[in-house]
Coordinates of C-alpha atoms in Angstrom, one line a residue:
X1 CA -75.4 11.1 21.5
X2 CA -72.9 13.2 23.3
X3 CA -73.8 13.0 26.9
X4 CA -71.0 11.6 28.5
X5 CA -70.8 13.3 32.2
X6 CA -73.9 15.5 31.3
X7 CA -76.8 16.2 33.9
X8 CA -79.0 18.8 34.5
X9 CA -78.7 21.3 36.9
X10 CA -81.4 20.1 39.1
X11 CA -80.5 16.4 39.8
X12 CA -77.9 17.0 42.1
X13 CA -79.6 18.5 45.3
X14 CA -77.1 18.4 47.8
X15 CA -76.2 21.9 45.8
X16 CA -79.3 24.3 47.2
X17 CA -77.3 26.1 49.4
X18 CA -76.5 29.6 48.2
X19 CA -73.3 30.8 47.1
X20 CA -72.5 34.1 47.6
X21 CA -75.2 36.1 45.5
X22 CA -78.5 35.4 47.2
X23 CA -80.2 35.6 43.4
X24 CA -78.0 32.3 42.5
X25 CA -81.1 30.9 40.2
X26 CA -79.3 28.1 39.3
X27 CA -78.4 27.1 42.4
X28 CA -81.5 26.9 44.1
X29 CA -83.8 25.5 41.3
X30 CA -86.3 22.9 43.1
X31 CA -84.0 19.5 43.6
X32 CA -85.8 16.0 42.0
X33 CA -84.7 14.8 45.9
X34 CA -83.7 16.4 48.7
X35 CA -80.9 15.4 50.9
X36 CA -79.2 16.8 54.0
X37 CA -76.3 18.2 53.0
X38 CA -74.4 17.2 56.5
X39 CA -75.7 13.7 55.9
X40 CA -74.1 13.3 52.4
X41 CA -71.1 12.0 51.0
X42 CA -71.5 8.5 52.8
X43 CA -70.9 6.2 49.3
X44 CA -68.9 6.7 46.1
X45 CA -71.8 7.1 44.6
X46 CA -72.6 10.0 46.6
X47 CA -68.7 11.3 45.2
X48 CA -69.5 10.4 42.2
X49 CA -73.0 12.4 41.5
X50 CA -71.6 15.4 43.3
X51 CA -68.6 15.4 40.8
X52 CA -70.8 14.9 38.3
X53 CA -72.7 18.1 39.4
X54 CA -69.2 20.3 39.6
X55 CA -68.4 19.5 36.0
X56 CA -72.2 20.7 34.8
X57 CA -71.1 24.2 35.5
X58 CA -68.8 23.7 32.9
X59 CA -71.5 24.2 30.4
X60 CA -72.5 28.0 31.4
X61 CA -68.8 28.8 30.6
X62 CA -70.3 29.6 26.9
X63 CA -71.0 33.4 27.9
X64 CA -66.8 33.7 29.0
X65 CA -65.7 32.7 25.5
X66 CA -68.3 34.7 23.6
X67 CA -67.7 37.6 25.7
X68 CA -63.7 36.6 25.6
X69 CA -64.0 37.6 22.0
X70 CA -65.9 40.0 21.6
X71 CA -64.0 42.4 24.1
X72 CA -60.8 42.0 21.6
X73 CA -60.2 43.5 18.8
X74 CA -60.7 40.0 16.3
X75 CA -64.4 40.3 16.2
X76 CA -67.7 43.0 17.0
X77 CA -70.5 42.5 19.4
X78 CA -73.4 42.9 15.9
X79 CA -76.8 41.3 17.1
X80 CA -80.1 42.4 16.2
X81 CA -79.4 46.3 16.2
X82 CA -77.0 48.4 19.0
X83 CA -79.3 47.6 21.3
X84 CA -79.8 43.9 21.4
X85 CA -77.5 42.6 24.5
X86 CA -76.7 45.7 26.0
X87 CA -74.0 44.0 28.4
X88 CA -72.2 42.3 24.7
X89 CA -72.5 46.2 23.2
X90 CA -70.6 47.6 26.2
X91 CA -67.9 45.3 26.5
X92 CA -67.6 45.6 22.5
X93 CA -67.1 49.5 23.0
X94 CA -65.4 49.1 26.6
X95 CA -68.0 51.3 28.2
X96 CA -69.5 48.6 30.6
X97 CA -69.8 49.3 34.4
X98 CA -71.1 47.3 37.1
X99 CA -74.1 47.2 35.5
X100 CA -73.8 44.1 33.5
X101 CA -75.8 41.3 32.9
X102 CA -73.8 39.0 31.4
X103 CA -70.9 40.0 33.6
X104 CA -73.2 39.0 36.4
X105 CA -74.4 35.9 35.0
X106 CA -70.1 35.0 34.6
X107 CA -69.7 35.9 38.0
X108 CA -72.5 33.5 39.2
X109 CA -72.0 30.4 36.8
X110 CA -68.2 30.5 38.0
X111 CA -69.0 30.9 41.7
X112 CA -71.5 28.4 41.6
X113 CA -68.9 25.8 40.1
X114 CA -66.4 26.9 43.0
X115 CA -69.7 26.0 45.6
X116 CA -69.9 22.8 43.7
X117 CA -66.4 21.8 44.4
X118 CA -65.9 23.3 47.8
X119 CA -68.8 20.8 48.9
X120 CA -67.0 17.9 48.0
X121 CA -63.7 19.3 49.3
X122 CA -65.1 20.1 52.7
X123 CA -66.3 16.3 53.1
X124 CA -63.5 15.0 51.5
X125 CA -62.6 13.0 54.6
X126 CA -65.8 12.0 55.2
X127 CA -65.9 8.0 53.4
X128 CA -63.0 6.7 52.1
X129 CA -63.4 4.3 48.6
X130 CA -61.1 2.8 46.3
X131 CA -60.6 5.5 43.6
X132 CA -61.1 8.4 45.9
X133 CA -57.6 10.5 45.1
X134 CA -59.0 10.5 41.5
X135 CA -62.5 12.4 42.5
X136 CA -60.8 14.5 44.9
X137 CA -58.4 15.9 42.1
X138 CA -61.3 15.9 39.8
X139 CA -62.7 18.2 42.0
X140 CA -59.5 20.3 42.8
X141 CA -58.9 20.4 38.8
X142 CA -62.4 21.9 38.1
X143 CA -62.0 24.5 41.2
X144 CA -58.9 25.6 39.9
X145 CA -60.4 26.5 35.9
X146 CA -63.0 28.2 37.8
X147 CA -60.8 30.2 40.3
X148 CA -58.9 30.8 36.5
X149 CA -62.0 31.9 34.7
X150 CA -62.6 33.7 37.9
X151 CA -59.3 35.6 38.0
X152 CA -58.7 36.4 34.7
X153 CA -62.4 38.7 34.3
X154 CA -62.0 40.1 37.7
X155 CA -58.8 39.9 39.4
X156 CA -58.7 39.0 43.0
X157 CA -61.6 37.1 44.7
X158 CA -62.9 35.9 47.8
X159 CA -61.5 32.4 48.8
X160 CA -62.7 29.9 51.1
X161 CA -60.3 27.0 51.8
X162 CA -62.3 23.5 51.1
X163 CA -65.6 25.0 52.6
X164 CA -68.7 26.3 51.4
X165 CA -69.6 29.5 51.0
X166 CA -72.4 30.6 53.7
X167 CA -75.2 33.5 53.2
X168 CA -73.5 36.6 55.0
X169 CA -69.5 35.2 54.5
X170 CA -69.5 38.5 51.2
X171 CA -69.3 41.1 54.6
X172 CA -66.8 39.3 56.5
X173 CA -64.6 37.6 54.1
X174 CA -62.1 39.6 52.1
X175 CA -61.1 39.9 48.9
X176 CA -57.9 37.9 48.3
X177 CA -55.0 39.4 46.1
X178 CA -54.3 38.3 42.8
X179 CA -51.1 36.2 44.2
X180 CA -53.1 34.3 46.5
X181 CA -55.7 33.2 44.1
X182 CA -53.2 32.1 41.6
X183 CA -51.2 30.1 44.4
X184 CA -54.7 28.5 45.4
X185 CA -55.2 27.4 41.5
X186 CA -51.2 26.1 41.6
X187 CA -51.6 24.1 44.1
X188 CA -55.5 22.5 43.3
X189 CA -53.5 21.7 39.8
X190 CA -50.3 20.4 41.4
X191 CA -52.6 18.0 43.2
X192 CA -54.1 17.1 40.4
X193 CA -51.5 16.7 38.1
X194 CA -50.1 14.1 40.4
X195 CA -53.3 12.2 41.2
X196 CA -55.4 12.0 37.9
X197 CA -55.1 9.5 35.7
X198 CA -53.7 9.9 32.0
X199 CA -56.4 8.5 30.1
X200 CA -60.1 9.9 31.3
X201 CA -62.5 7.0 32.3
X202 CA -65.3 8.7 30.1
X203 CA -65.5 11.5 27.2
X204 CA -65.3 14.7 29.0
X205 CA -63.6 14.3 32.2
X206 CA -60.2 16.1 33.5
X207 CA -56.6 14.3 33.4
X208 CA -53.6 14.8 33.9
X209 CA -52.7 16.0 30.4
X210 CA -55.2 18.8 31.1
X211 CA -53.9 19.7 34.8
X212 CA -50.3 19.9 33.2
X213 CA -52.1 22.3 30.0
X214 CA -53.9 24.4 32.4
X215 CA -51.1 24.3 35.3
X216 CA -48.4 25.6 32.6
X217 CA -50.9 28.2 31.4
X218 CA -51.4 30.0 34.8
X219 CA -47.9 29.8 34.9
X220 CA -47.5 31.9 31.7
X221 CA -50.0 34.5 33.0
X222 CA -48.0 35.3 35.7
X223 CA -44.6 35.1 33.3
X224 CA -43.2 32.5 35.7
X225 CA -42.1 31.4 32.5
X226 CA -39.3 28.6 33.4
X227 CA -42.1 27.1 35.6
X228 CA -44.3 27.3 32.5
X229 CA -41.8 25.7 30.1
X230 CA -40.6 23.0 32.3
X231 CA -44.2 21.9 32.9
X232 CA -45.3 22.5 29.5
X233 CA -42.5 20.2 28.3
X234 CA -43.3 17.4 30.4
X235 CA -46.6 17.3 28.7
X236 CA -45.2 17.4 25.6
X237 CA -43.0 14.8 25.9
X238 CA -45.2 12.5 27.2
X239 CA -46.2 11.9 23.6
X240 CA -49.7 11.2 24.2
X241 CA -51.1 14.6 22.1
X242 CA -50.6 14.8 18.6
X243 CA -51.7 18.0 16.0
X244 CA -54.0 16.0 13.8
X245 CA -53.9 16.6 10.0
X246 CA -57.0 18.3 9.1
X247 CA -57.4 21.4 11.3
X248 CA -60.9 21.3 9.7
X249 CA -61.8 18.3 11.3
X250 CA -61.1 19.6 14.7
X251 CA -64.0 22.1 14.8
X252 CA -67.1 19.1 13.0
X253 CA -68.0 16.2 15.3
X254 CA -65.9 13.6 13.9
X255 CA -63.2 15.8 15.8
X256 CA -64.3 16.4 18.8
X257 CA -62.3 14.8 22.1
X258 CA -59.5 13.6 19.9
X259 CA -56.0 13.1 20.0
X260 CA -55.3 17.5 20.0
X261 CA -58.3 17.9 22.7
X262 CA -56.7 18.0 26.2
X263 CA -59.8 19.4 27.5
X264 CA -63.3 20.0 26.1
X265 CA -66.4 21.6 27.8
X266 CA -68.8 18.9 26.8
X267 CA -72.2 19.9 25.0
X268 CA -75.5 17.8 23.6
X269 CA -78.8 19.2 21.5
X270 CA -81.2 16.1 23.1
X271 CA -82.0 18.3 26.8
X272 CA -83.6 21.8 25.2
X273 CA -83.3 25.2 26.5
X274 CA -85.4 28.2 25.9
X275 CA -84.7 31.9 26.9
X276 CA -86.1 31.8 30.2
X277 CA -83.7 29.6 31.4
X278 CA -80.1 29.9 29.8
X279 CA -78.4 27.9 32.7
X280 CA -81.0 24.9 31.8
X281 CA -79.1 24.3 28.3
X282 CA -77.3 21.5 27.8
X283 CA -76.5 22.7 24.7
X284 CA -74.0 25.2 23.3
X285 CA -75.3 28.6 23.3
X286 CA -72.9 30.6 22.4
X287 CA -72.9 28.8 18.7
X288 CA -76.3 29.9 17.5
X289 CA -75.1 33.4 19.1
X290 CA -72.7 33.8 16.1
X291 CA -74.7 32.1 13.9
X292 CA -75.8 33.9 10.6
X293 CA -79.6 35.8 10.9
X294 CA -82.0 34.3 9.3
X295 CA -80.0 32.2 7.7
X296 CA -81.3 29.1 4.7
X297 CA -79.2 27.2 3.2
X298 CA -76.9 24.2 3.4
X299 CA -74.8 23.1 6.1
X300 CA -75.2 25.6 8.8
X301 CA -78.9 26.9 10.5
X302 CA -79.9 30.6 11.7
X303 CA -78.6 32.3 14.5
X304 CA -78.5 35.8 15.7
X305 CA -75.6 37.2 14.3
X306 CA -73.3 38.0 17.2
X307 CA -69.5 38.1 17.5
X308 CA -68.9 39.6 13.9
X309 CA -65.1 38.5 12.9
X310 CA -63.7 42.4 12.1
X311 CA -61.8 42.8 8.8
X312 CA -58.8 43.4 10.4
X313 CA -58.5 39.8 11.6
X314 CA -59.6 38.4 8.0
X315 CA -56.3 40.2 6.8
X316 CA -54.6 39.0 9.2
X317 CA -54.0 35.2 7.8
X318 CA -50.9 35.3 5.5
X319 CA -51.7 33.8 1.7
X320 CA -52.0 30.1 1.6
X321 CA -53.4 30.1 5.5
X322 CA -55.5 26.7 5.3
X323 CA -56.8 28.1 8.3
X324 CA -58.7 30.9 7.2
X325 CA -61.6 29.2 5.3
X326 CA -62.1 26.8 8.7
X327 CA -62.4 30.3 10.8
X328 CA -63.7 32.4 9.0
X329 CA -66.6 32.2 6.8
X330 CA -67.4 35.3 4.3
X331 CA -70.8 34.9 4.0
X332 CA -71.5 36.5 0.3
X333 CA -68.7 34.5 -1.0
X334 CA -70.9 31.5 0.6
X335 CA -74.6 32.9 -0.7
X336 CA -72.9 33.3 -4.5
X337 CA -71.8 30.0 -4.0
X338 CA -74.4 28.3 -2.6
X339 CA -77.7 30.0 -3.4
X340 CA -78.2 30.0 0.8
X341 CA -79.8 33.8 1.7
X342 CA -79.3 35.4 5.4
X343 CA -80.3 39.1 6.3
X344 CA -77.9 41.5 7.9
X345 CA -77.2 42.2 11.3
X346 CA -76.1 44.9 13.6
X347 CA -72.2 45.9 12.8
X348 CA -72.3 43.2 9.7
X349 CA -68.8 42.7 8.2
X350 CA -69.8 39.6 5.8
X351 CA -67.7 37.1 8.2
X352 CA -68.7 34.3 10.8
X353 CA -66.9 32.7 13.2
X354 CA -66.9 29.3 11.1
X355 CA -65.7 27.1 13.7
X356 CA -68.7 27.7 16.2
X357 CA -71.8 29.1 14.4
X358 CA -74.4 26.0 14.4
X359 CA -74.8 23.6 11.8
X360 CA -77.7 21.5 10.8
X361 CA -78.4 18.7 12.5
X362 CA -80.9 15.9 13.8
X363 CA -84.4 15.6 14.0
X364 CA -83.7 14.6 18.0
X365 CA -82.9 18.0 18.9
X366 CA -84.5 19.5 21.4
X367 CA -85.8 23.2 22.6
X368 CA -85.0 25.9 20.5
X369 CA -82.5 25.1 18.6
X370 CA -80.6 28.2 18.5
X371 CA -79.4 28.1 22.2
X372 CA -79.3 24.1 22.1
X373 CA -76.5 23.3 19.9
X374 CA -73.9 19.8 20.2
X375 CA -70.8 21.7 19.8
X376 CA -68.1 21.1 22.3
X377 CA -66.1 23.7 23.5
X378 CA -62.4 23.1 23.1
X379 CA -61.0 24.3 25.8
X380 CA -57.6 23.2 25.8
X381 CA -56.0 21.8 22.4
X382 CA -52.3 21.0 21.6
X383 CA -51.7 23.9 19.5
X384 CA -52.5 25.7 22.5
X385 CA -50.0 23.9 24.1
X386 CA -47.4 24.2 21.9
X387 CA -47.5 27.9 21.0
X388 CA -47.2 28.5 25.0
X389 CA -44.6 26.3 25.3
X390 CA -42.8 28.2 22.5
X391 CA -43.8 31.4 24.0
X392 CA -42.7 30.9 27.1
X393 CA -39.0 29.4 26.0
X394 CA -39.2 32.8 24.0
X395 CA -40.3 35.4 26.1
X396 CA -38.0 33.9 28.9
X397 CA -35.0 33.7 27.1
X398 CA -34.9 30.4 27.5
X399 CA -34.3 28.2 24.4
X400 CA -35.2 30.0 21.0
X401 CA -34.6 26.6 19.0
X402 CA -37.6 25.3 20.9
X403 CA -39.6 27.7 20.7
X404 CA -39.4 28.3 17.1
X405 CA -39.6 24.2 16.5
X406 CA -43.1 24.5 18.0
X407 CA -43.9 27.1 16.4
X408 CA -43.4 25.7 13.2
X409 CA -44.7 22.7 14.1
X410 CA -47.8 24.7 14.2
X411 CA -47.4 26.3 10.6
X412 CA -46.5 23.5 9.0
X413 CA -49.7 22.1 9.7
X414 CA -51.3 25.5 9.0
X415 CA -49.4 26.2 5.1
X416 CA -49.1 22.4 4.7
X417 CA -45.2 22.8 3.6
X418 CA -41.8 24.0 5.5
X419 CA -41.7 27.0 3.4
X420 CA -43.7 29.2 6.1
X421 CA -41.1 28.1 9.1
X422 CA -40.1 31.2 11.1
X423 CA -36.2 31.5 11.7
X424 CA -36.0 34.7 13.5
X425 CA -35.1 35.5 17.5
X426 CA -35.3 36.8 20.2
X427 CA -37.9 39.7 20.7
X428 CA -38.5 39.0 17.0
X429 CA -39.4 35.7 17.6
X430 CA -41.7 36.6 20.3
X431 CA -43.8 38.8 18.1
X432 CA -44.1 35.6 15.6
X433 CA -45.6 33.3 18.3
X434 CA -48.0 35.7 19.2
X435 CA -49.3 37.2 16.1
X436 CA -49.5 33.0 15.3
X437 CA -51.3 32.4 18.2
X438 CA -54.1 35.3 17.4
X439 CA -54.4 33.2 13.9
X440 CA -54.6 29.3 15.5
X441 CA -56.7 30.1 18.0
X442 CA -59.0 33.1 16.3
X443 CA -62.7 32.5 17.8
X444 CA -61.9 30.5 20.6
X445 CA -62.0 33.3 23.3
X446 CA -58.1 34.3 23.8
X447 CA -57.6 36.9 22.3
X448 CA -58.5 39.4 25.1
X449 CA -56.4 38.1 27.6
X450 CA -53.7 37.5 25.6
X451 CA -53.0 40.9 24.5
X452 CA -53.8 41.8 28.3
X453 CA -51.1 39.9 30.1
X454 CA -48.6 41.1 27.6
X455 CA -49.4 44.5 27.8
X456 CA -50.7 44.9 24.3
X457 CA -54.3 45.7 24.9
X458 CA -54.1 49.2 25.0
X459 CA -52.7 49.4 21.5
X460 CA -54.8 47.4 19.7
X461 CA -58.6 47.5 21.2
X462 CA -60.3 50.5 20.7
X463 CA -61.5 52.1 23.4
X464 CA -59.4 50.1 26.1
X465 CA -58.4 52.4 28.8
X466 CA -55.1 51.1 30.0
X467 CA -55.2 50.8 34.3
X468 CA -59.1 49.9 34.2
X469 CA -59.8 48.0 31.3
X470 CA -57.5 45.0 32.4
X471 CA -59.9 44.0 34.7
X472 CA -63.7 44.1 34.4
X473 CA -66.3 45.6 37.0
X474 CA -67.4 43.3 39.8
X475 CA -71.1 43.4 39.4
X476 CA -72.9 46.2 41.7
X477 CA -74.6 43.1 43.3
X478 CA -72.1 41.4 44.5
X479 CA -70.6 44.6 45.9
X480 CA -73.8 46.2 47.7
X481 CA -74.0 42.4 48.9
X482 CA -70.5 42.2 50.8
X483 CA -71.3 46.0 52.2
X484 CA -68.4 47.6 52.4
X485 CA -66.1 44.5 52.4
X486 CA -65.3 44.6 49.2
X487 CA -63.5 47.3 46.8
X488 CA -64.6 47.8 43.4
X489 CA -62.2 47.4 40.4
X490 CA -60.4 50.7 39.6
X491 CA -61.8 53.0 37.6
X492 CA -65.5 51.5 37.8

């Protein structure tokens, strides 16, 4: 069983305050015990379970990497029929306003983990413990991939300091620029990176590896890219993450939290969920999303057919990929093969995303089993890391003999040979790294924001309206909340 740092939503009462949409569900679900908030945060313990509570958000960020994809151009929203998730349809076509569901429901999952570790930040003086530098940069390190997740979708926020946000604070404070957000994350992860340990003291929880990943990646975002490099270099060279063999084996459980994994979003099937309560999963629901419909057979189960891989990106692996048949799976190659049947979907192109559609598993699983899959999220691999590092000593005109040796590091793993190694430069070399990228990490949720930060979006996503499309509506909510305080994204 996979529950590490796992824990439902409603243990930890010390989090009933609201954030700031007054409808935060999931926030103010009836508590097993109720405590004072003021009179918390007198033990480690008390540290310890609020933590413990900040990381459970984590979970919900299933809806950003589903979403993350299906706004590119590597895959199609499909479902039942053009109608089923109107919020995944309009992202897919880039007609979606501030009328969004789902947007609504990333906006609140990411704000409530921000809450979460605000409250432990604004007691952080409170009791001192031995061990207490490593929960406070816990805490920072999780603020910070919310604040990320958070500035990516919608640009700039509303920030707080190391307080809670109250009822009422949406009409007096501001919006903060996209600088200031990203100079908040920097500095939560600079904290971090110094304070956490190397090695995690259970399956699931932030280090320093992963401050250094995800501190070098908001550096790339905002092409600081000698800040990127350097800091992306001291990971590597610390030697401790390795590209394992089998890129199979990443995406099965025998490969989960291993030695690529800096960072995985931690998932189990033993605490069910049902649709009346997404934010109640422990499990994965974004896997039986893109699972096949209807689906019988061996190895995987049914899902509902979502997140269609486009043929475009099936042509887009070069012969002798081994990637390919780990990402993508062509489901009437698979039925011929394996006698396993499936009915057709919304938008069907005949491929799955293979590394998360759900697979069969045990009796113990709970709830219905198409929202409550075991499949980790990984979040933050080595791959990852070493085709930023290369892009960044590309892109900045910094060292193109690094940046192609991790590239290729990367492709040899991928062709299983040195006959694939890329040997051109310069702007050239750029293009490599990031085509290679859109290939490693296909199904994962970058593609989007990749081809937005480099100014590519336009040109390859149909529909994307170049000025507006960067950036996605903040929900109407949120802005007939604040009353006037806060701006809407252009063009919404």
């Amino acid at each position: 069983m996979k529950k590490y740092i796992l824990i439902t939503i409603a243990t930890i009462a010390i989090f009933s305050t609201t954030i700031i949409s007054c409808s935060d569900e999931f926030v103010n679900r009836d508590p097993v015990y109720s405590v004072g908030s003021e009179n918390y945060f007198n033990s480690k313990t008390d540290y310890d379970n609020a933590l413990i509570g900040a990381y459970d958000l984590l979970q919900s960020t299933f809806v950003n990497v589903l979403m993350g994809e299906i706004a590119s151009d590597n895959t199609l929203a499909g479902g039942g029929n053009a109608t089923d998730v109107p919020g995944y349809q309009q992202i897919d076509d880039m007609i979606h306003t501030p009328v969004n569901a789902q947007l609504k429901s990333l906006w609140d999952y990411m704000f409530a983990g921000v809450q979460r570790c605000n409250y432990i930040l604004e007691f952080k003086d409170k009791t001192d413990f031995v061990g207490k530098n490593q929960v406070i940069a816990e805490a920072r390190f999780l603020r910070a991939y919310y604040h990320f997740e958070l500035v990516k979708w919608f640009g700039g926020i509303p920030l707080n300091g190391d307080k809670r946000f109250n009822v009422g604070d949406e009409k007096s404070i501001p919006r903060s620029s996209v600088s200031d957000v990203y100079a908040s994350i920097e500095a939560d992860l600079i904290f971090a990176k110094d304070n956490l340990s190397p090695t995690a003291s259970q399956k699931g929880r932030a280090t320093k590896g992963a401050a250094l990943a995800l501190l070098g990646k908001v550096y790339l975002y905002q092409n600081k890219f000698v800040l990127a490099a350097s800091t992306f270099e001291s990971l590597i060279s610390t030697s401790s993450y390795s590209l394992v063999t089998d890129y199979n084996s990443i995406f099965e459980d025998a490969g989960e939290n291993g030695l690529e994994s800096l960072f995985e979003v931690q998932y189990t099937d033993v605490e069910g969920a049902g649709f009346g309560c997404f934010q109640c999963s422990e499990g994965n629901i974004a896997v039986g999303f893109n699972g096949p419909r209807d689906y019988t057979g061996s190895l995987f189960t049914s899902g509902f057919s979502f997140n269609v891989p486009t043929q475009k990106i099936v042509n887009a692996f070069e012969a002798g990929d081994r990637r390919k048949a780990v990402a993508i799976l062509d489901i009437e190659a698979w039925a011929a093969s394996t006698g396993a049947t499936f009915s057709k979907g919304n938008e069907h192109t005949g491929f799955y995303n293979r590394k998360y559609i759900p697979r069969i598993r045990s009796a113990n699983a709970q709830g219905d089993r198409n929202l409550t899959n075991p499949n980790n999220y990984r979040a933050m691999r080595y791959a990852d890391v070493l085709l930023m590092a290369a892009e960044a000593y590309s892109r900045g005109g910094i060292d193109d003999s690094k940046a192609k040796d991790y590239l290729n590091q990367v492709r040899r793993r991928a062709f299983g040979d040195l006959n694939h190694d890329i040997t051109a430069s310069g702007a050239a070399l750029t293009d490599f790294i990031l085509a290679e990228r859109r290939i490693e990490l296909v199904g994962e949720g970058h593609r989007f924001f990749d081809l937005v930060r480099t100014g590519k979006a336009a040109q390859e996503i149909e529909g994307f309206k170049a000025g507006k499309n960067e950036l996605f509506p903040i929900p109407i909510e949120e802005i007939q909340f604040a009353n006037g305080n806060w701006e809407q994204n252009p063009g919404y």
